[in-house]
């Protein structure tokens, strides 16, 4: 069932991430995943992350990714699903909005973990669709996934993460979307540096959006967060400047980067809706 | 047997990549791998790479990575193994040197493929040891794997690929080593950009060294090369400048990058020995 909805979502996403049909399929998929997860046993995990508790779903010997206990709120999604489709979910209170967004992201990812295909692409692509849809609806434009490089004697097309282009009156937004970053994160700053070089510094605002940095040790059932804050500071100083980093499950070791030079603005995704104009203003 | 030699190599490598003991274990390991591969059936692969033919070793339903038919020369290694240890292999003719280096890199990697542990870390680490040993012996110094970042109010240690530091009279060498690059390659330019930013442009020469870009489709037995030359040109123009890229199995689509702006110098690793002074000269 969920697989059929996902297939329909893949097709519809190609015609436009912010179209009504795409939005409806995203919420259908989350509801289908929640229906399956409701019947799935949960298992407490040993959290080594200060201040956060996690559980996992487990089925037929397989175990899902870790789920934040305080953010998992099925009732909230069931009661407000129509507000995802009409966009009024952004008016939920901050804590509810945080849980609502987290639920939308984590539910189908957990369901794919339990399907047992060892499939890393499907949850990553689903999360891209979801975040692309949310940002696109707020900014009022569908994203693109490539930019042209025209430079004297060469002409190339560079594949990128999402690019939102609202025309000359606004900054463009460069939106990389990742389930987690780990040691691959330097790519994000490198792509921002390419955009700065090709189009000029400040023309694209870099907005990295990430689900979580948790890692589950399946043997010991321990959950850790893998964070490299000192490396992020070096990248922000010496490669390029990201404008925002948004998390659905914000690691504390990244949240405090706001307070030390170069003051990388790492926040909850729920904060985006109140400051979306800052992303595109000149 | 090979596993025991690899364990000894891991221990010895920690005390110094260019020490005699490390060098001897590298050649022992290659000989042990060749002993095992000699008894292993070979299977022709369907090469979709113009001008190159590949085979694979296969054992108990497992198949190795692709091996270049014209570069696989066991006899050459057996006859010249002592020249690896005493360093005189660099005086082999160019074509023999190319085969000798390729054999040293590919033999143990194939053996690990057949061991069936789906182990991607061991061949990657072995290849790092091998290339670190070869460059280190030529430059006369052991590499380091981290650099300090001291910058006003921050102090961080950045993990890097190999760094060769011959003191103030010479350029430092930044040597990333990869079995293949694919879409992860932008990391190499990003790390070079960090070194340029922290220490100043031109202080570190970036020298990427790669085994191959082949990819085997295990179902169809087809071999392709995955190359992104237009992206490399954009990275070299807009992120940082690599001084050399050396390959053990040089893809033609990268070799021709020498001929178009920004003229990235992509070459056979066998060319390194004649131009090693250029890497470190001011």
XYZ file of C-alpha atoms in Angstrom:
564
model
C 0.000 0.000 0.000
C 2.640 2.486 1.086
C 4.781 1.304 -1.843
C 1.989 2.136 -4.325
C 1.559 5.606 -2.877
C 5.318 6.140 -3.027
C 5.354 5.127 -6.701
C 2.563 7.626 -7.429
C 4.435 10.298 -5.462
C 7.607 9.707 -7.537
C 5.637 10.235 -10.732
C 3.771 13.312 -9.484
C 6.906 14.898 -7.988
C 8.404 15.053 -11.471
C 5.568 17.259 -12.691
C 5.944 19.687 -9.782
C 6.901 19.327 -6.137
C 4.498 21.998 -4.917
C 1.432 20.893 -6.863
C -1.676 19.886 -4.914
C -1.369 16.287 -6.083
C 2.155 15.991 -4.682
C 1.109 17.508 -1.367
C -1.848 15.116 -1.071
C 0.327 12.074 -1.863
C 2.849 13.132 0.801
C 0.157 13.173 3.480
C -1.395 9.934 2.131
C 2.010 8.264 2.415
C 2.519 9.471 5.991
C -0.935 8.187 6.980
C -0.267 4.814 5.336
C 3.059 4.544 7.171
C 1.383 5.412 10.484
C -1.265 2.724 9.877
C 1.505 0.138 9.527
C 3.561 1.467 12.434
C 0.550 1.418 14.761
C 0.620 -2.403 14.635
C 4.405 -2.587 15.042
C 6.038 -3.292 18.424
C 8.316 -0.607 19.838
C 11.566 -1.174 21.665
C 13.268 1.296 23.988
C 16.793 2.236 22.961
C 19.693 3.249 25.195
C 20.214 6.932 24.499
C 23.742 8.288 24.911
C 22.452 11.671 23.716
C 21.997 14.023 26.703
C 18.384 15.098 27.147
C 16.866 12.959 24.392
C 15.145 9.565 24.611
C 14.684 7.280 21.588
C 12.738 4.152 20.696
C 12.703 2.006 17.574
C 10.030 0.007 15.784
C 10.904 -3.653 15.337
C 9.309 -6.250 13.099
C 10.478 -9.704 12.011
C 13.978 -9.199 13.384
C 14.404 -5.861 11.702
C 14.746 -2.612 13.604
C 13.939 0.912 12.428
C 16.047 4.038 12.803
C 15.799 5.745 16.236
C 12.665 7.820 16.895
C 12.604 10.750 19.376
C 10.090 9.781 22.070
C 9.028 13.383 22.842
C 8.467 14.199 19.170
C 6.476 11.103 18.164
C 2.819 12.170 18.299
C 0.517 10.219 15.999
C -2.595 11.888 17.391
C -1.316 15.319 16.345
C -0.876 14.166 12.738
C -4.259 12.432 12.553
C -6.002 15.523 13.953
C -4.250 17.982 11.651
C -3.597 16.103 8.422
C -5.856 18.438 6.433
C -3.718 21.354 7.626
C -0.716 19.887 5.807
C -2.686 19.904 2.566
C -4.067 23.428 2.932
C -0.842 24.845 4.383
C -2.342 26.029 7.671
C -0.104 23.642 9.690
C 2.359 26.521 9.845
C 0.014 28.200 12.310
C 0.380 25.421 14.866
C 2.167 26.439 18.081
C 5.966 26.065 17.942
C 6.164 22.767 19.876
C 3.283 21.240 17.950
C 4.786 22.389 14.652
C 8.097 20.770 15.625
C 6.356 17.447 16.332
C 4.189 17.716 13.211
C 7.208 18.210 10.932
C 9.191 15.463 12.662
C 6.286 13.020 12.312
C 5.939 13.795 8.610
C 9.631 13.069 8.082
C 10.249 10.071 10.339
C 7.144 7.916 9.819
C 7.679 6.755 6.256
C 11.463 6.489 6.817
C 10.812 4.010 9.660
C 8.408 2.048 7.494
C 11.066 1.693 4.748
C 13.589 0.499 7.376
C 11.220 -2.323 8.333
C 10.456 -3.326 4.744
C 13.819 -5.080 4.803
C 15.155 -4.165 1.383
C 18.182 -2.388 2.920
C 17.067 0.512 0.768
C 18.813 3.784 1.530
C 17.623 5.643 -1.560
C 13.863 5.584 -0.990
C 13.838 7.343 2.424
C 16.399 9.902 1.197
C 14.317 10.682 -1.888
C 11.076 10.813 0.122
C 12.693 13.293 2.536
C 13.838 15.429 -0.418
C 10.288 15.472 -1.799
C 8.884 16.442 1.609
C 11.347 19.263 2.302
C 11.238 20.483 -1.307
C 7.430 20.589 -1.090
C 7.420 22.465 2.238
C 9.976 25.084 1.164
C 8.496 25.385 -2.314
C 4.989 26.036 -1.020
C 6.295 28.675 1.383
C 8.397 30.376 -1.280
C 5.723 29.945 -3.951
C 7.883 28.304 -6.590
C 8.974 24.827 -7.706
C 12.668 24.075 -7.221
C 15.128 23.129 -9.966
C 17.936 20.587 -9.610
C 20.607 21.945 -11.938
C 22.290 25.197 -12.831
C 24.059 26.302 -15.986
C 27.691 27.296 -15.910
C 28.583 29.618 -18.778
C 32.168 30.758 -18.536
C 34.221 32.039 -21.487
C 35.029 28.924 -23.502
C 33.027 26.412 -21.499
C 29.399 25.534 -21.008
C 28.382 22.950 -18.436
C 25.318 21.916 -16.502
C 25.999 21.279 -12.853
C 23.680 18.977 -10.928
C 22.834 20.564 -7.592
C 20.542 20.201 -4.657
C 17.299 22.198 -4.858
C 17.506 25.732 -6.247
C 14.588 28.143 -5.695
C 14.610 31.092 -8.070
C 12.112 33.885 -7.443
C 13.632 36.204 -10.011
C 15.904 39.226 -9.849
C 14.091 40.971 -6.984
C 15.021 38.229 -4.500
C 17.996 36.153 -3.445
C 18.006 32.627 -4.813
C 17.936 29.767 -2.293
C 20.284 26.756 -2.483
C 18.690 23.986 -0.414
C 20.683 20.785 0.179
C 18.531 18.133 1.927
C 20.088 15.238 3.883
C 18.824 12.505 6.210
C 22.120 13.011 8.092
C 25.416 14.653 7.223
C 28.393 12.967 8.948
C 31.684 13.183 7.048
C 29.965 13.946 3.729
C 28.855 17.407 4.846
C 31.818 19.232 3.312
C 30.064 18.690 -0.044
C 27.412 21.196 1.004
C 29.915 23.992 1.584
C 31.750 23.019 -1.613
C 28.588 23.310 -3.721
C 27.831 26.682 -2.102
C 31.371 27.773 -3.032
C 30.756 26.774 -6.661
C 27.534 28.819 -6.770
C 29.347 31.788 -5.169
C 32.113 31.459 -7.755
C 29.877 31.052 -10.796
C 27.248 33.690 -9.920
C 28.944 35.882 -7.306
C 28.947 35.822 -3.503
C 25.543 36.430 -1.924
C 23.467 35.553 -4.984
C 22.412 32.184 -3.531
C 21.579 31.735 0.142
C 22.674 28.276 1.310
C 20.070 26.554 3.515
C 21.035 23.021 4.580
C 18.115 20.948 5.938
C 18.766 17.707 7.849
C 16.579 15.135 9.605
C 18.899 13.957 12.401
C 22.485 12.971 13.253
C 21.583 9.879 15.295
C 23.279 6.548 14.751
C 21.985 3.275 16.194
C 24.350 0.480 17.166
C 22.126 -2.498 16.332
C 24.073 -4.844 18.619
C 24.110 -2.760 21.818
C 20.889 -0.802 21.037
C 22.763 2.409 21.888
C 21.931 5.686 20.120
C 24.615 8.309 19.617
C 24.747 11.588 17.697
C 27.668 12.021 15.324
C 28.615 15.716 15.239
C 31.729 17.478 13.990
C 31.193 21.082 15.134
C 34.843 22.163 14.905
C 34.966 21.029 11.277
C 31.761 22.946 10.501
C 33.362 26.120 11.893
C 36.409 25.626 9.667
C 34.235 25.020 6.582
C 32.121 28.112 7.304
C 35.281 30.225 7.726
C 37.305 28.910 4.797
C 35.062 27.404 2.105
C 31.766 29.318 1.906
C 29.020 30.689 4.138
C 25.743 28.857 4.715
C 22.857 31.143 5.666
C 20.891 28.608 7.730
C 21.037 24.991 8.824
C 17.645 23.546 9.837
C 17.124 20.271 11.718
C 14.053 18.158 12.451
C 15.948 16.640 15.434
C 18.430 19.383 16.337
C 21.715 18.179 17.910
C 22.723 20.357 20.826
C 26.368 20.379 19.746
C 25.313 22.088 16.512
C 22.712 24.389 18.116
C 25.495 26.060 20.142
C 27.393 26.968 16.971
C 25.205 30.092 16.867
C 27.071 31.341 19.935
C 30.699 31.032 18.736
C 32.434 32.509 15.670
C 31.603 32.279 12.815
C 28.078 31.969 14.311
C 26.564 29.383 11.988
C 22.783 29.730 12.319
C 21.694 26.173 13.174
C 18.003 25.979 14.143
C 14.859 23.897 14.369
C 13.079 23.622 11.000
C 9.964 24.902 12.803
C 11.717 28.301 12.988
C 11.841 28.599 9.191
C 8.215 29.645 8.751
C 8.556 32.828 10.796
C 11.764 33.903 9.050
C 11.215 32.695 5.497
C 11.335 36.234 4.110
C 14.878 36.633 5.488
C 16.035 33.828 3.195
C 15.098 35.655 0.010
C 15.359 39.341 0.967
C 18.192 41.396 -0.553
C 47.564 -16.045 5.543
C 46.953 -12.746 3.714
C 44.771 -11.655 6.648
C 47.657 -12.180 9.081
C 50.030 -10.163 6.927
C 47.408 -7.400 6.651
C 47.047 -7.304 10.458
C 50.829 -6.989 10.814
C 50.859 -4.248 8.156
C 48.161 -2.294 10.057
C 50.299 -2.371 13.213
C 53.549 -1.481 11.446
C 51.943 1.300 9.394
C 51.112 3.125 12.612
C 54.803 3.341 13.527
C 55.774 4.716 10.129
C 54.507 4.238 6.594
C 57.939 4.506 4.989
C 59.835 2.199 7.384
C 61.502 -0.910 5.947
C 59.140 -3.156 7.887
C 56.072 -1.534 6.313
C 57.574 -1.767 2.838
C 58.399 -5.474 3.323
C 54.897 -6.267 4.573
C 53.352 -4.495 1.570
C 55.279 -6.715 -0.838
C 54.614 -9.834 1.310
C 50.911 -9.057 1.145
C 50.942 -8.632 -2.629
C 52.806 -11.961 -3.039
C 50.332 -13.732 -0.725
C 47.409 -12.313 -2.722
C 48.987 -13.423 -6.001
C 49.469 -16.957 -4.597
C 45.745 -17.115 -3.881
C 44.715 -15.499 -7.176
C 46.865 -17.939 -9.181
C 44.468 -20.743 -8.217
C 41.354 -18.636 -8.854
C 39.381 -18.921 -12.114
C 39.120 -15.816 -14.282
C 36.090 -14.648 -16.171
C 36.085 -12.255 -19.117
C 33.967 -9.161 -18.609
C 32.118 -7.114 -21.230
C 34.036 -3.854 -21.418
C 32.069 -0.759 -22.402
C 35.252 1.286 -21.907
C 36.811 2.102 -25.297
C 40.295 0.609 -25.699
C 40.373 -1.334 -22.422
C 39.636 -5.008 -21.731
C 38.827 -6.334 -18.258
C 38.505 -9.685 -16.517
C 37.454 -10.618 -12.985
C 38.478 -13.370 -10.602
C 35.590 -15.490 -9.419
C 35.395 -17.948 -6.543
C 32.456 -19.599 -4.781
C 29.909 -17.386 -6.508
C 31.768 -14.192 -5.656
C 33.342 -11.971 -8.264
C 36.230 -9.537 -7.854
C 36.451 -5.959 -9.079
C 37.431 -5.597 -12.772
C 41.125 -6.094 -13.651
C 42.762 -4.485 -16.723
C 43.920 -7.358 -18.909
C 46.902 -5.489 -20.387
C 48.147 -4.383 -16.962
C 47.892 -7.731 -15.127
C 51.408 -9.188 -15.219
C 52.187 -11.557 -12.369
C 55.544 -12.525 -13.859
C 56.731 -8.909 -13.710
C 55.964 -8.679 -9.984
C 57.585 -12.033 -9.140
C 60.750 -11.096 -11.054
C 61.036 -7.634 -9.513
C 59.622 -7.936 -5.994
C 63.007 -7.113 -4.414
C 63.014 -3.860 -6.392
C 59.897 -2.720 -4.543
C 61.717 -3.180 -1.247
C 64.947 -1.440 -2.282
C 63.142 1.278 -4.256
C 64.802 0.516 -7.605
C 61.423 -0.356 -9.204
C 61.239 3.286 -10.185
C 63.925 2.560 -12.787
C 61.723 0.106 -14.677
C 60.702 1.252 -18.169
C 57.497 3.327 -18.257
C 55.160 0.522 -19.398
C 56.633 -1.979 -16.942
C 56.425 0.561 -14.125
C 52.756 1.159 -14.980
C 52.019 -2.583 -14.776
C 54.131 -3.004 -11.625
C 52.249 -0.262 -9.762
C 48.856 -1.502 -10.988
C 49.668 -5.061 -9.869
C 50.705 -3.854 -6.413
C 47.402 -2.012 -6.017
C 44.901 -4.412 -7.603
C 46.062 -7.843 -6.373
C 45.217 -7.576 -2.687
C 42.048 -5.572 -3.464
C 40.790 -8.485 -5.616
C 41.656 -10.979 -2.880
C 39.580 -9.001 -0.350
C 36.662 -8.932 -2.831
C 36.715 -12.744 -2.938
C 36.966 -13.164 0.841
C 33.235 -12.434 0.907
C 33.027 -10.162 3.918
C 31.624 -7.298 1.794
C 34.460 -5.313 3.341
C 35.013 -1.926 1.722
C 37.334 -0.539 4.385
C 40.225 -3.022 4.122
C 41.037 -2.491 0.421
C 40.694 1.292 0.847
C 43.066 1.298 3.825
C 45.521 -1.036 2.093
C 45.583 1.291 -0.931
C 46.229 4.272 1.359
C 49.154 2.439 2.967
C 50.574 1.540 -0.446
C 50.330 5.027 -1.953
C 51.455 6.696 1.301
C 54.483 4.384 1.364
C 55.386 5.034 -2.293
C 55.065 8.843 -2.041
C 56.693 8.927 1.403
C 59.743 6.995 0.264
C 60.142 9.240 -2.773
C 59.764 12.425 -0.727
C 61.810 11.054 2.187
C 59.294 11.739 4.942
C 56.396 10.034 6.716
C 52.980 11.624 6.106
C 50.695 13.037 8.793
C 46.893 12.777 8.793
C 45.804 15.973 10.534
C 46.571 19.667 10.540
C 46.119 22.313 13.214
C 43.868 25.283 12.622
C 44.841 28.239 14.792
C 42.727 31.258 14.013
C 42.137 34.144 16.429
C 39.747 32.771 19.022
C 39.565 29.184 17.809
C 41.845 26.170 17.827
C 40.843 23.012 16.005
C 42.460 19.897 14.608
C 41.257 19.007 11.161
C 41.502 15.387 9.993
C 42.894 15.314 6.454
C 44.233 12.975 3.872
C 48.022 12.521 3.866
C 50.137 15.636 4.407
C 53.864 15.536 3.561
C 55.845 18.320 5.204
C 59.484 18.745 4.165
C 59.935 22.021 6.008
C 59.966 25.652 5.002
C 62.247 25.205 1.981
C 59.640 23.156 0.112
C 55.938 23.169 -0.674
C 53.876 20.824 1.442
C 51.978 18.054 -0.366
C 48.286 17.284 0.304
C 47.671 13.727 -0.963
C 44.094 12.389 -0.968
C 44.033 8.677 -1.896
C 40.868 7.019 -3.272
C 39.997 3.638 -4.811
C 37.575 5.616 -6.995
C 36.074 9.090 -6.797
C 32.558 9.264 -8.339
C 30.268 11.880 -6.791
C 32.340 12.141 -3.614
C 35.239 13.821 -5.396
C 34.173 17.381 -4.556
C 35.478 16.659 -1.027
C 39.021 16.674 -2.402
C 38.706 20.187 -3.801
C 36.934 21.330 -0.615
C 39.765 20.070 1.610
C 42.285 21.785 -0.657
C 40.272 25.003 -0.294
C 40.419 24.693 3.515
C 44.220 24.270 3.403
C 44.499 27.267 1.035
C 42.335 29.308 3.415
C 44.084 28.319 6.636
C 47.694 28.483 5.387
C 47.510 30.586 2.232
C 47.168 29.682 -1.445
C 50.087 27.679 -2.833
C 51.420 26.443 0.494
C 50.048 22.913 -0.072
C 50.147 21.216 -3.474
C 47.056 19.021 -3.909
C 47.862 15.627 -5.467
C 44.857 13.310 -5.781
C 45.769 9.639 -6.396
C 43.120 7.158 -7.576
C 43.114 3.455 -8.531
C 40.345 3.385 -11.154
C 36.850 4.640 -12.048
C 35.500 1.290 -13.258
C 32.178 -0.074 -12.104
C 31.058 -3.661 -12.668
C 27.405 -4.548 -13.155
C 27.407 -7.978 -11.498
C 24.273 -9.055 -13.354
C 25.243 -8.196 -16.923
C 29.025 -8.507 -16.365
C 29.469 -5.126 -18.060
C 32.271 -2.756 -17.029
C 31.823 0.988 -17.335
C 33.884 3.977 -16.230
C 32.035 6.651 -14.247
C 33.569 10.035 -15.084
C 32.308 13.576 -14.518
C 34.859 15.705 -16.406
C 32.672 18.821 -16.693
C 32.167 18.865 -12.936
C 35.925 18.516 -12.360
C 36.501 21.593 -14.555
C 33.986 23.599 -12.531
C 35.568 22.503 -9.230
C 39.084 23.369 -10.457
C 37.866 26.805 -11.604
C 35.695 27.732 -8.622
C 36.762 25.829 -5.492
C 40.531 25.292 -5.469
C 43.346 24.128 -7.736
C 44.736 20.590 -7.612
C 48.336 20.319 -8.814
C 48.158 16.728 -10.096
C 45.719 13.840 -10.339
C 47.413 10.436 -10.723
C 45.664 7.219 -11.770
C 46.710 3.571 -11.765
C 44.061 2.910 -14.481
C 43.733 6.305 -16.165
C 40.283 7.063 -17.671
C 40.602 8.663 -21.075
C 37.829 11.166 -20.324
C 39.982 12.546 -17.495
C 43.318 12.326 -19.354
C 41.991 14.821 -21.930
C 41.309 17.410 -19.195
C 44.963 18.451 -19.637
C 44.030 19.844 -23.048
C 41.088 22.100 -22.106
C 40.864 24.982 -19.611
C 41.612 24.930 -16.710
C 44.062 22.220 -17.806
C 43.846 19.836 -14.847
C 46.993 17.699 -14.930
C 45.594 14.148 -14.881
C 48.286 11.529 -15.484
C 49.467 7.954 -14.984
C 50.954 7.429 -11.518
C 54.039 6.068 -13.307
C 54.753 9.668 -14.381
C 55.122 10.828 -10.784
C 58.646 9.499 -10.290
C 60.178 11.636 -13.036
C 58.458 14.817 -11.833
C 58.421 14.371 -8.067
C 60.622 17.443 -7.522
C 57.982 19.599 -9.221
C 55.518 18.708 -6.458
C 57.637 20.237 -3.711
C 59.630 22.968 -5.489
C 58.803 26.601 -4.710
